Amino acid sequence: MTQATADTGFRYEDLGRLIALMTGAEKHAPAAHSTLDVLWVLYDRVLRVRPENAEEPGRDRFLLSKGHGPMAYYAVLAAKGFFPVERLRGFGSYDSPLGHHPDRTLIPGVEIGSGSLGHGLPLAVGSALGLRAQGLDDPAVWVLIGDAELDEGSNHEAIAYAGAAGLERLHTVVIDNDSATHGWRGGIASRFEAAGWSAVTVDGRDHEALYAAFTAPHPGRPHAVVARVEKKQ
Amino acid sequence: MDNMRERFVSVTSRALDEDPRLALVLAEITMDGFRPDQQRHPERVINVGIREQLLIGVGGGLALTGLRPIVHTFASFLVERPFEQIKLDFGHQGTGGVLVSANASYDWPAGGLTHMAPGDVALLDTLDGWTVHVPGHPDEAEALLRRAYAAGDDKVYVRLSQQSNAAPRPVDGVGLRTVREGGPGAAVVIAVGPLLDNVLAATEGLDVTVLYATTVRPFDDAALRGAAGRGRADVVLVEPYLAGTSTGAAAQALSEVPHRILGLGVGRAELRRYGTMDEHTAAHGLDPRSLRLRIGAFL
């Protein structure tokens, strides 16, 4: 399988306009969306998943665990052709499949229904194990969580187990915008490293830095990318 | 004779050899029994450690990749502790799996409430689409486990217990089976799983129809309606978990006919006693003598 290069004609610069179709306001600039740059770099350059192969066993998996505020996610999926851009206009309405938390049974390309925090990383661990058990050693599993979501104990169960088990095809992106009330002494990456993960912290707005972090080799270990973005207002 | 949990190990061991789609997820409990299987199938016998939220989440993730997960620990840690994971990581994702519990309502009375789960079936009742098997004998457990493993992507809960009837009955994984037939208009007593022997002893000589249930969800509406007849219906439910768990289901089945329902089972109040299973069965009024008195008073 090759990189996701299917070109729908949309560029990063178009995402603000797509988000405005959902929010109805141009003030929701791309920079206001903490996940936008991470999602764009992943779908544009890293994940081997396209609308054409979204059902194939050998595809990469991206699990959005941080399901709150999914407008950036929907905008990127629409930009990459998973569903028509026109569908964005119905966001949150009764007849729209696009809810304020995504539902995998309603939207093509969405791997998990999310919203309740602390479910995505355990599901990603299970997905990585399930692929490996079927001899699918190539697909990568990615899960996106938030720094405050890391408060959930279920995530610590998953981090400890995945590190000990050396789940090399598992990847976690932590969007760190200082949302957690009590913070993380010593930094978030240190928590993953202590559990045996490879971990790197980068500027979550710098596309080249994100790409380098996403593609860094991590033999025998799961990999965490902590993407720092401006503090939550 | 082995017990249901031991039978679970032997049945699952063979099933893992036969069906490459099956994967077993454990949280330490019963790991010793599956060590040889882990040697044979290191990537399909997964022990996540003492992590019950992860236990269910991993099962959900395995299902997302197309495998059929078998997820096992004691009922209190399987159903109660990670309940939201059961709701979301299977139900909301639109996937399925097989949850297999041990310890039931009070299989280890000396262990106290932390290891008792009389509310597990009532809790699962708040979710949609779960099949619930409550075998009354290790042979029935074997048959129902095999059915559960082969049930496509269905969501199935199998509740194993140390309590057992003396002899197995045929089970079809569907609904209610008539064990004793009363006269026209006789009351119906439904005995669930391991309480059948006590119910048969308690109703000896009474004009009642006794139905045996080892699959309680979906509830077999048609069988209850058929046994109750067209007139007024008197129904007694005898369940090895929280009293009244199935009264709603029975009432729905009988919504077209006048009926009375008595729900017997494990009491809600914490007993705060240790001792033996028999002592707890008597304390909850589920021994033959207590059942006879309570059923007789109702009829």
Short mmCIF file of C-alpha atoms in Angstrom, two decimals:
data_model
loop_
_atom_site.label_atom_id
_atom_site.label_comp_id
_atom_site.label_asym_id
_atom_site.label_seq_id
_atom_site.Cartn_x
_atom_site.Cartn_y
_atom_site.Cartn_z
CA MET A 1 0.00 0.00 0.00
CA THR A 2 1.22 3.49 -0.76
CA GLN A 3 0.86 6.71 1.16
CA ALA A 4 -2.49 8.48 1.23
CA THR A 5 -1.99 10.60 -1.85
CA ALA A 6 -5.51 10.64 -3.27
CA ASP A 7 -5.98 14.28 -4.14
CA THR A 8 -9.44 15.77 -3.65
CA GLY A 9 -8.04 19.21 -4.34
CA PHE A 10 -8.32 20.40 -0.77
CA ARG A 11 -5.31 21.87 0.99
CA TYR A 12 -4.52 22.69 4.59
CA GLU A 13 -5.52 26.28 3.80
CA ASP A 14 -9.07 25.10 3.01
CA LEU A 15 -9.72 23.56 6.42
CA GLY A 16 -10.83 26.81 8.06
CA ARG A 17 -13.52 27.18 5.41
CA LEU A 18 -14.66 23.59 5.93
CA ILE A 19 -14.84 24.08 9.68
CA ALA A 20 -16.87 27.23 9.11
CA LEU A 21 -19.48 25.10 7.30
CA MET A 22 -20.08 23.37 10.66
CA THR A 23 -19.72 26.26 13.05
CA GLY A 24 -21.18 28.95 10.83
CA ALA A 25 -18.46 31.33 11.95
CA GLU A 26 -15.14 32.23 10.37
CA LYS A 27 -13.76 33.09 13.81
CA HIS A 28 -13.08 29.41 14.28
CA ALA A 29 -9.72 29.78 12.63
CA PRO A 30 -7.68 26.62 12.17
CA ALA A 31 -5.36 27.69 14.97
CA ALA A 32 -8.27 27.52 17.43
CA HIS A 33 -8.51 23.79 16.89
CA SER A 34 -5.91 22.02 18.94
CA THR A 35 -6.00 18.84 16.89
CA LEU A 36 -6.07 20.35 13.40
CA ASP A 37 -2.39 20.31 12.48
CA VAL A 38 -1.80 16.85 13.94
CA LEU A 39 -4.79 15.46 12.06
CA TRP A 40 -3.77 17.10 8.80
CA VAL A 41 -0.19 15.84 8.88
CA LEU A 42 -1.35 12.33 9.80
CA TYR A 43 -3.99 12.07 7.08
CA ASP A 44 -1.97 13.97 4.47
CA ARG A 45 1.39 12.27 4.89
CA VAL A 46 1.46 9.40 7.38
CA LEU A 47 -1.66 7.23 7.58
CA ARG A 48 -2.06 4.61 4.90
CA VAL A 49 -5.82 4.86 4.76
CA ARG A 50 -7.95 6.36 2.03
CA PRO A 51 -11.66 6.26 1.24
CA GLU A 52 -10.97 3.47 -1.29
CA ASN A 53 -9.33 1.14 1.27
CA ALA A 54 -11.19 2.23 4.41
CA GLU A 55 -12.60 -1.29 4.85
CA GLU A 56 -9.47 -3.28 4.02
CA PRO A 57 -7.86 -5.30 6.82
CA GLY A 58 -4.41 -4.00 5.87
CA ARG A 59 -5.21 -0.30 6.34
CA ASP A 60 -3.71 1.83 9.07
CA ARG A 61 -6.14 2.58 11.92
CA PHE A 62 -6.69 6.04 13.35
CA LEU A 63 -8.79 6.13 16.52
CA LEU A 64 -9.97 9.54 17.69
CA SER A 65 -10.35 9.06 21.43
CA LYS A 66 -10.63 12.76 22.20
CA GLY A 67 -14.08 12.90 20.61
CA HIS A 68 -15.06 16.32 21.93
CA GLY A 69 -14.95 19.14 19.39
CA PRO A 70 -14.57 16.88 16.35
CA MET A 71 -14.92 19.67 13.76
CA ALA A 72 -11.26 19.53 12.78
CA TYR A 73 -11.53 15.75 12.40
CA TYR A 74 -14.62 16.01 10.21
CA ALA A 75 -13.02 18.75 8.13
CA VAL A 76 -9.92 16.63 7.49
CA LEU A 77 -11.99 13.52 6.66
CA ALA A 78 -14.11 15.54 4.24
CA ALA A 79 -11.02 17.14 2.71
CA LYS A 80 -9.59 13.67 2.13
CA GLY A 81 -12.78 12.45 0.50
CA PHE A 82 -14.21 10.11 3.14
CA PHE A 83 -17.58 11.86 2.79
CA PRO A 84 -18.93 14.79 0.77
CA VAL A 85 -17.99 18.25 2.00
CA GLU A 86 -21.65 19.23 1.70
CA ARG A 87 -22.46 16.93 4.61
CA LEU A 88 -20.54 19.21 6.97
CA ARG A 89 -23.37 21.75 6.91
CA GLY A 90 -25.70 19.52 8.92
CA PHE A 91 -23.26 19.14 11.83
CA GLY A 92 -25.10 18.17 15.01
CA SER A 93 -28.56 18.15 13.44
CA TYR A 94 -31.07 15.30 13.70
CA ASP A 95 -30.63 14.19 10.11
CA SER A 96 -26.84 14.44 10.06
CA PRO A 97 -24.43 11.59 10.76
CA LEU A 98 -21.97 14.16 12.13
CA GLY A 99 -22.55 14.45 15.86
CA HIS A 100 -20.71 16.43 18.48
CA HIS A 101 -19.04 13.12 19.20
CA PRO A 102 -18.29 10.84 16.22
CA ASP A 103 -20.09 7.53 15.69
CA ARG A 104 -18.21 4.87 13.72
CA THR A 105 -21.43 3.28 12.51
CA LEU A 106 -22.56 6.51 10.85
CA ILE A 107 -19.44 7.94 9.20
CA PRO A 108 -17.12 6.26 6.69
CA GLY A 109 -13.50 6.24 7.84
CA VAL A 110 -14.29 6.70 11.52
CA GLU A 111 -12.80 3.73 13.38
CA ILE A 112 -14.42 4.22 16.81
CA GLY A 113 -17.37 6.01 18.31
CA SER A 114 -15.89 8.26 20.99
CA GLY A 115 -16.77 10.94 23.47
CA SER A 116 -16.40 9.29 26.84
CA LEU A 117 -12.74 9.79 27.66
CA GLY A 118 -10.32 6.96 28.28
CA HIS A 119 -11.75 4.40 25.86
CA GLY A 120 -9.66 4.98 22.73
CA LEU A 121 -6.26 3.89 23.96
CA PRO A 122 -7.50 0.56 25.38
CA LEU A 123 -9.38 -0.06 22.11
CA ALA A 124 -6.19 0.79 20.22
CA VAL A 125 -4.23 -1.72 22.31
CA GLY A 126 -6.82 -4.36 21.47
CA SER A 127 -6.71 -3.40 17.79
CA ALA A 128 -2.92 -3.71 17.70
CA LEU A 129 -3.15 -7.11 19.38
CA GLY A 130 -5.93 -8.22 17.04
CA LEU A 131 -4.02 -7.25 13.90
CA ARG A 132 -0.89 -9.00 15.14
CA ALA A 133 -2.86 -12.16 15.99
CA GLN A 134 -4.08 -12.26 12.39
CA GLY A 135 -0.59 -11.88 10.96
CA LEU A 136 -1.27 -8.28 9.89
CA ASP A 137 2.08 -6.93 11.06
CA ASP A 138 2.16 -4.00 8.69
CA PRO A 139 -0.79 -1.76 9.63
CA ALA A 140 -0.06 0.94 12.18
CA VAL A 141 -2.58 1.79 14.90
CA TRP A 142 -2.79 5.43 15.91
CA VAL A 143 -4.87 6.91 18.71
CA LEU A 144 -5.28 10.58 19.55
CA ILE A 145 -5.90 11.62 23.15
CA GLY A 146 -5.76 14.89 25.08
CA ASP A 147 -3.54 15.78 28.01
CA ALA A 148 -6.52 15.99 30.38
CA GLU A 149 -7.87 12.72 29.00
CA LEU A 150 -4.66 11.23 30.31
CA ASP A 151 -6.16 11.68 33.78
CA GLU A 152 -8.41 8.67 33.13
CA GLY A 153 -7.12 5.55 34.87
CA SER A 154 -8.04 3.35 31.92
CA ASN A 155 -5.33 5.09 29.91
CA HIS A 156 -2.72 4.25 32.53
CA GLU A 157 -3.78 0.62 32.40
CA ALA A 158 -3.25 0.73 28.64
CA ILE A 159 0.07 2.62 28.76
CA ALA A 160 1.56 0.24 31.32
CA TYR A 161 0.44 -2.88 29.46
CA ALA A 162 1.39 -1.69 25.96
CA GLY A 163 4.86 -0.71 27.13
CA ALA A 164 5.45 -4.02 28.88
CA ALA A 165 4.11 -5.96 25.89
CA GLY A 166 6.24 -3.95 23.43
CA LEU A 167 3.39 -3.21 21.02
CA GLU A 168 5.52 -1.74 18.25
CA ARG A 169 2.62 -0.98 15.88
CA LEU A 170 0.82 1.14 18.49
CA HIS A 171 1.14 4.93 18.35
CA THR A 172 -0.38 7.58 20.60
CA VAL A 173 -0.59 11.29 19.92
CA VAL A 174 -1.23 13.40 23.01
CA ILE A 175 -2.49 16.89 22.27
CA ASP A 176 -1.02 18.85 25.18
CA ASN A 177 -2.68 22.22 25.65
CA ASP A 178 -2.37 22.26 29.43
CA SER A 179 -5.99 21.25 29.96
CA ALA A 180 -5.34 18.94 32.90
CA THR A 181 -6.11 20.66 36.21
CA HIS A 182 -3.24 19.07 38.07
CA GLY A 183 -0.80 18.82 35.21
CA TRP A 184 1.95 16.25 34.83
CA ARG A 185 5.08 16.71 36.91
CA GLY A 186 8.11 15.89 34.80
CA GLY A 187 6.11 16.20 31.57
CA ILE A 188 3.81 13.82 29.77
CA ALA A 189 6.49 12.10 27.69
CA SER A 190 8.23 10.92 30.86
CA ARG A 191 5.11 8.91 31.81
CA PHE A 192 5.24 7.00 28.56
CA GLU A 193 9.01 6.55 28.73
CA ALA A 194 8.78 5.17 32.25
CA ALA A 195 6.36 2.55 30.92
CA GLY A 196 8.78 1.49 28.19
CA TRP A 197 7.48 3.58 25.30
CA SER A 198 9.45 5.62 22.83
CA ALA A 199 8.29 9.22 23.32
CA VAL A 200 8.99 12.59 21.77
CA THR A 201 7.61 16.07 22.44
CA VAL A 202 7.15 18.50 19.56
CA ASP A 203 5.50 21.77 18.58
CA GLY A 204 1.97 20.68 17.64
CA ARG A 205 1.69 23.43 15.00
CA ASP A 206 4.96 22.65 13.18
CA HIS A 207 4.12 20.28 10.32
CA GLU A 208 7.70 19.22 9.62
CA ALA A 209 8.40 18.57 13.30
CA LEU A 210 5.18 16.56 13.57
CA TYR A 211 6.02 14.53 10.49
CA ALA A 212 9.50 13.75 11.81
CA ALA A 213 8.04 12.72 15.19
CA PHE A 214 5.34 10.56 13.58
CA THR A 215 7.83 8.72 11.40
CA ALA A 216 10.64 8.28 13.94
CA PRO A 217 11.69 4.62 14.23
CA HIS A 218 10.84 2.91 17.54
CA PRO A 219 11.86 -0.75 17.28
CA GLY A 220 10.23 -3.03 19.82
CA ARG A 221 8.30 -0.25 21.54
CA PRO A 222 5.05 1.62 21.19
CA HIS A 223 5.55 5.27 20.28
CA ALA A 224 4.05 8.41 21.82
CA VAL A 225 4.13 11.88 20.25
CA VAL A 226 3.30 14.71 22.64
CA ALA A 227 2.13 17.63 20.50
CA ARG A 228 2.35 20.88 22.43
CA VAL A 229 -0.15 23.56 21.39
CA GLU A 230 -1.11 26.91 22.88
CA LYS A 231 -2.74 26.76 26.31
CA LYS A 232 -6.48 26.17 26.36
CA GLN A 233 -8.39 29.44 26.81
CA MET B 1 -17.13 -34.02 38.21
CA ASP B 2 -15.46 -30.76 37.32
CA ASN B 3 -17.12 -27.43 38.02
CA MET B 4 -18.27 -24.89 35.42
CA ARG B 5 -15.12 -22.80 35.64
CA GLU B 6 -12.92 -25.86 35.08
CA ARG B 7 -15.12 -26.83 32.17
CA PHE B 8 -14.71 -23.31 30.77
CA VAL B 9 -10.95 -23.90 30.68
CA SER B 10 -11.19 -27.25 28.87
CA VAL B 11 -13.88 -26.12 26.41
CA THR B 12 -12.10 -22.86 25.60
CA SER B 13 -8.79 -24.62 25.23
CA ARG B 14 -10.23 -26.84 22.50
CA ALA B 15 -12.12 -23.97 20.90
CA LEU B 16 -8.93 -21.89 20.61
CA ASP B 17 -7.28 -24.79 18.79
CA GLU B 18 -10.23 -25.22 16.43
CA ASP B 19 -11.23 -21.64 15.63
CA PRO B 20 -8.53 -19.10 14.70
CA ARG B 21 -11.08 -16.31 15.05
CA LEU B 22 -11.29 -16.76 18.83
CA ALA B 23 -9.05 -14.82 21.21
CA LEU B 24 -9.10 -15.03 25.00
CA VAL B 25 -8.50 -12.00 27.22
CA LEU B 26 -7.79 -12.46 30.93
CA ALA B 27 -6.98 -10.22 33.87
CA GLU B 28 -4.91 -12.75 35.87
CA ILE B 29 -8.00 -14.66 37.08
CA THR B 30 -7.89 -18.28 35.76
CA MET B 31 -4.54 -17.58 34.04
CA ASP B 32 -2.98 -20.70 35.53
CA GLY B 33 -5.57 -22.85 33.78
CA PHE B 34 -4.72 -21.33 30.41
CA ARG B 35 -0.92 -21.40 30.58
CA PRO B 36 -0.58 -24.30 28.11
CA ASP B 37 -2.91 -22.48 25.73
CA GLN B 38 -0.85 -19.33 25.99
CA GLN B 39 2.17 -21.42 24.98
CA ARG B 40 0.32 -22.73 21.93
CA HIS B 41 -1.39 -19.47 20.99
CA PRO B 42 0.73 -16.65 22.44
CA GLU B 43 -1.02 -14.00 20.35
CA ARG B 44 -4.58 -15.17 21.03
CA VAL B 45 -4.32 -15.79 24.79
CA ILE B 46 -3.76 -12.37 26.30
CA ASN B 47 -3.34 -11.60 29.98
CA VAL B 48 -3.49 -7.84 30.60
CA GLY B 49 -2.74 -8.07 34.32
CA ILE B 50 -5.10 -6.79 37.01
CA ARG B 51 -6.64 -4.19 34.70
CA GLU B 52 -10.35 -4.69 34.20
CA GLN B 53 -11.07 -1.54 32.20
CA LEU B 54 -8.29 -2.54 29.81
CA LEU B 55 -9.63 -6.11 29.82
CA ILE B 56 -12.89 -4.98 28.23
CA GLY B 57 -11.26 -2.32 26.05
CA VAL B 58 -8.84 -4.87 24.61
CA GLY B 59 -11.76 -7.22 23.94
CA GLY B 60 -13.48 -4.36 22.10
CA GLY B 61 -10.34 -3.62 20.09
CA LEU B 62 -9.91 -7.26 19.10
CA ALA B 63 -13.51 -7.26 17.88
CA LEU B 64 -12.85 -4.14 15.79
CA THR B 65 -10.23 -6.11 13.86
CA GLY B 66 -12.65 -8.97 13.19
CA LEU B 67 -11.71 -11.43 15.94
CA ARG B 68 -14.23 -12.91 18.39
CA PRO B 69 -13.00 -12.05 21.89
CA ILE B 70 -13.70 -14.20 24.93
CA VAL B 71 -13.29 -12.01 28.00
CA HIS B 72 -13.17 -13.57 31.44
CA THR B 73 -12.85 -12.72 35.11
CA PHE B 74 -15.03 -12.82 38.23
CA ALA B 75 -18.51 -11.36 37.66
CA SER B 76 -17.94 -8.39 39.96
CA PHE B 77 -14.83 -7.34 38.03
CA LEU B 78 -16.17 -8.29 34.60
CA VAL B 79 -19.56 -6.60 34.62
CA GLU B 80 -19.65 -4.13 37.48
CA ARG B 81 -16.23 -2.47 37.55
CA PRO B 82 -15.84 -1.78 33.80
CA PHE B 83 -19.52 -1.38 33.04
CA GLU B 84 -19.10 1.70 30.85
CA GLN B 85 -16.51 -0.16 28.80
CA ILE B 86 -19.07 -2.91 28.17
CA LYS B 87 -21.64 -0.33 27.13
CA LEU B 88 -19.34 1.64 24.84
CA ASP B 89 -16.51 -0.64 23.71
CA PHE B 90 -18.93 -3.27 22.41
CA GLY B 91 -22.46 -1.85 22.18
CA HIS B 92 -21.71 1.64 20.92
CA GLN B 93 -19.04 0.35 18.53
CA GLY B 94 -21.54 -2.09 17.05
CA THR B 95 -19.31 -5.08 17.75
CA GLY B 96 -19.71 -8.24 19.82
CA GLY B 97 -17.90 -10.68 22.04
CA VAL B 98 -18.37 -13.28 24.74
CA LEU B 99 -18.11 -12.29 28.39
CA VAL B 100 -17.64 -15.29 30.69
CA SER B 101 -17.85 -14.73 34.42
CA ALA B 102 -17.15 -16.88 37.45
CA ASN B 103 -18.11 -16.57 41.13
CA ALA B 104 -21.76 -15.66 40.40
CA SER B 105 -23.80 -14.25 43.31
CA TYR B 106 -22.08 -15.81 46.32
CA ASP B 107 -19.87 -18.69 45.23
CA TRP B 108 -17.23 -17.63 47.74
CA PRO B 109 -19.30 -16.56 50.74
CA ALA B 110 -16.27 -16.32 53.00
CA GLY B 111 -14.86 -13.76 50.56
CA GLY B 112 -17.60 -11.24 51.27
CA LEU B 113 -19.39 -8.72 49.05
CA THR B 114 -16.33 -7.65 47.07
CA HIS B 115 -16.44 -10.98 45.27
CA MET B 116 -20.24 -11.25 44.95
CA ALA B 117 -22.21 -10.01 41.95
CA PRO B 118 -25.94 -10.71 42.36
CA GLY B 119 -26.69 -7.61 40.27
CA ASP B 120 -24.79 -8.55 37.10
CA VAL B 121 -27.76 -9.67 35.00
CA ALA B 122 -29.88 -6.71 36.11
CA LEU B 123 -27.04 -4.39 35.14
CA LEU B 124 -26.65 -5.94 31.69
CA ASP B 125 -30.42 -5.58 31.32
CA THR B 126 -29.90 -1.83 30.95
CA LEU B 127 -28.07 -2.52 27.68
CA ASP B 128 -29.48 -3.63 24.35
CA GLY B 129 -28.83 -6.86 22.57
CA TRP B 130 -27.01 -9.02 25.10
CA THR B 131 -27.79 -12.74 25.16
CA VAL B 132 -27.50 -14.05 28.73
CA HIS B 133 -26.82 -17.73 29.43
CA VAL B 134 -27.10 -19.07 32.99
CA PRO B 135 -26.14 -22.76 32.87
CA GLY B 136 -27.21 -25.03 35.73
CA HIS B 137 -24.62 -27.77 35.23
CA PRO B 138 -21.06 -28.02 33.81
CA ASP B 139 -22.36 -29.98 30.79
CA GLU B 140 -24.84 -27.19 30.08
CA ALA B 141 -22.06 -24.65 30.51
CA GLU B 142 -20.04 -26.51 27.87
CA ALA B 143 -22.93 -26.51 25.39
CA LEU B 144 -23.74 -22.84 25.98
CA LEU B 145 -20.11 -21.72 25.77
CA ARG B 146 -19.73 -23.50 22.44
CA ARG B 147 -22.87 -21.81 21.15
CA ALA B 148 -21.64 -18.43 22.37
CA TYR B 149 -18.26 -18.83 20.65
CA ALA B 150 -19.98 -19.74 17.38
CA ALA B 151 -22.60 -16.98 17.57
CA GLY B 152 -21.17 -14.71 14.86
CA ASP B 153 -20.74 -11.20 16.25
CA ASP B 154 -23.43 -11.50 18.93
CA LYS B 155 -22.94 -10.00 22.35
CA VAL B 156 -23.17 -12.90 24.82
CA TYR B 157 -22.76 -13.13 28.59
CA VAL B 158 -22.21 -16.59 30.11
CA ARG B 159 -22.65 -16.67 33.89
CA LEU B 160 -20.78 -19.59 35.46
CA SER B 161 -21.30 -20.72 39.03
CA GLN B 162 -20.01 -23.22 41.57
CA GLN B 163 -23.67 -24.04 42.21
CA SER B 164 -24.99 -26.85 40.08
CA ASN B 165 -27.95 -29.14 39.68
CA ALA B 166 -27.27 -32.86 40.16
CA ALA B 167 -27.85 -33.76 36.51
CA PRO B 168 -27.62 -31.84 33.24
CA ARG B 169 -30.62 -31.09 31.04
CA PRO B 170 -30.66 -30.57 27.28
CA VAL B 171 -30.09 -26.89 26.47
CA ASP B 172 -30.76 -25.22 23.15
CA GLY B 173 -29.47 -21.72 23.92
CA VAL B 174 -32.84 -20.18 23.23
CA GLY B 175 -35.42 -20.19 25.96
CA LEU B 176 -37.65 -21.97 28.41
CA ARG B 177 -38.04 -25.75 28.56
CA THR B 178 -40.92 -27.51 30.32
CA VAL B 179 -39.64 -29.79 33.08
CA ARG B 180 -42.91 -30.55 34.86
CA GLU B 181 -46.37 -29.96 33.51
CA GLY B 182 -49.25 -28.92 35.75
CA GLY B 183 -52.97 -29.18 35.03
CA PRO B 184 -55.01 -26.63 33.03
CA GLY B 185 -54.66 -23.18 34.56
CA ALA B 186 -51.82 -24.26 36.84
CA ALA B 187 -49.36 -21.62 38.03
CA VAL B 188 -46.00 -21.41 36.26
CA VAL B 189 -42.72 -21.55 38.15
CA ILE B 190 -39.63 -20.57 36.20
CA ALA B 191 -36.39 -21.95 37.62
CA VAL B 192 -33.19 -20.38 36.37
CA GLY B 193 -29.93 -22.32 36.05
CA PRO B 194 -28.56 -23.91 39.21
CA LEU B 195 -31.77 -23.36 41.20
CA LEU B 196 -33.75 -26.00 39.25
CA ASP B 197 -33.19 -28.86 41.72
CA ASN B 198 -34.32 -26.68 44.63
CA VAL B 199 -37.41 -25.59 42.72
CA LEU B 200 -38.33 -29.17 41.77
CA ALA B 201 -37.95 -30.26 45.39
CA ALA B 202 -39.93 -27.28 46.65
CA THR B 203 -42.85 -27.81 44.27
CA GLU B 204 -43.08 -31.59 44.66
CA GLY B 205 -46.78 -32.50 44.82
CA LEU B 206 -47.98 -28.99 43.90
CA ASP B 207 -50.06 -28.49 40.77
CA VAL B 208 -47.63 -26.18 38.98
CA THR B 209 -45.87 -26.11 35.64
CA VAL B 210 -42.10 -25.83 36.06
CA LEU B 211 -40.12 -24.22 33.26
CA TYR B 212 -36.34 -24.32 33.18
CA ALA B 213 -34.35 -21.36 31.84
CA THR B 214 -30.66 -21.45 30.99
CA THR B 215 -30.93 -18.61 28.49
CA VAL B 216 -32.73 -15.70 30.14
CA ARG B 217 -32.09 -12.96 27.56
CA PRO B 218 -33.70 -12.62 25.21
CA PHE B 219 -36.61 -13.70 27.38
CA ASP B 220 -38.73 -16.47 25.87
CA ASP B 221 -42.06 -14.61 25.80
CA ALA B 222 -43.84 -17.20 23.68
CA ALA B 223 -42.96 -20.12 25.96
CA LEU B 224 -44.19 -18.30 29.05
CA ARG B 225 -47.42 -17.26 27.30
CA GLY B 226 -47.92 -20.83 26.12
CA ALA B 227 -47.39 -22.29 29.60
CA ALA B 228 -49.59 -19.67 31.27
CA GLY B 229 -52.52 -20.32 28.94
CA ARG B 230 -55.21 -17.84 27.98
CA GLY B 231 -56.71 -17.17 31.41
CA ARG B 232 -55.34 -15.49 34.48
CA ALA B 233 -51.63 -16.23 34.96
CA ASP B 234 -49.74 -16.77 38.22
CA VAL B 235 -45.99 -16.80 37.69
CA VAL B 236 -43.11 -17.36 40.09
CA LEU B 237 -39.57 -16.57 39.00
CA VAL B 238 -36.75 -18.23 40.93
CA GLU B 239 -33.42 -16.69 39.90
CA PRO B 240 -29.91 -17.23 41.28
CA TYR B 241 -29.20 -13.48 41.11
CA LEU B 242 -30.97 -10.35 42.30
CA ALA B 243 -34.65 -11.02 43.13
CA GLY B 244 -36.96 -9.53 40.54
CA THR B 245 -34.36 -9.27 37.76
CA SER B 246 -36.73 -10.83 35.22
CA THR B 247 -40.12 -9.65 36.53
CA GLY B 248 -40.18 -6.86 33.95
CA ALA B 249 -39.48 -9.27 31.12
CA ALA B 250 -42.15 -11.69 32.37
CA ALA B 251 -44.68 -8.87 32.78
CA GLN B 252 -44.01 -7.74 29.23
CA ALA B 253 -44.54 -11.27 27.94
CA LEU B 254 -47.90 -11.39 29.76
CA SER B 255 -49.04 -7.88 28.94
CA GLU B 256 -52.17 -9.20 27.18
CA VAL B 257 -53.44 -11.33 30.09
CA PRO B 258 -54.21 -10.60 33.75
CA HIS B 259 -51.27 -11.86 35.79
CA ARG B 260 -49.47 -11.87 39.12
CA ILE B 261 -45.71 -12.33 39.36
CA LEU B 262 -43.56 -13.26 42.34
CA GLY B 263 -39.86 -12.63 41.85
CA LEU B 264 -37.60 -14.69 44.09
CA GLY B 265 -33.82 -14.50 44.12
CA VAL B 266 -30.89 -13.03 46.00
CA GLY B 267 -31.87 -10.21 48.36
CA ARG B 268 -30.68 -6.67 47.78
CA ALA B 269 -29.55 -6.06 51.35
CA GLU B 270 -25.95 -6.93 52.08
CA LEU B 271 -25.96 -10.00 54.28
CA ARG B 272 -22.59 -9.29 55.96
CA ARG B 273 -22.19 -12.97 56.70
CA TYR B 274 -19.45 -15.36 55.62
CA GLY B 275 -19.94 -19.15 55.84
CA THR B 276 -20.99 -21.51 53.04
CA MET B 277 -23.01 -21.34 49.81
CA ASP B 278 -25.75 -23.46 51.39
CA GLU B 279 -26.03 -21.04 54.29
CA HIS B 280 -26.36 -18.12 51.88
CA THR B 281 -28.91 -19.97 49.75
CA ALA B 282 -31.01 -20.49 52.89
CA ALA B 283 -30.49 -16.91 54.05
CA HIS B 284 -31.91 -15.66 50.73
CA GLY B 285 -34.87 -18.04 51.03
CA LEU B 286 -33.81 -20.13 48.04
CA ASP B 287 -33.47 -23.53 49.73
CA PRO B 288 -36.32 -26.04 49.04
CA ARG B 289 -38.06 -25.49 52.38
CA SER B 290 -38.11 -21.68 52.11
CA LEU B 291 -39.13 -21.83 48.46
CA ARG B 292 -42.02 -24.17 49.30
CA LEU B 293 -43.29 -21.75 51.95
CA ARG B 294 -42.97 -18.66 49.77
CA ILE B 295 -44.41 -20.26 46.62
CA GLY B 296 -47.21 -21.88 48.63
CA ALA B 297 -48.11 -18.55 50.25
CA PHE B 298 -48.21 -16.84 46.85
CA LEU B 299 -50.44 -19.48 45.29
#
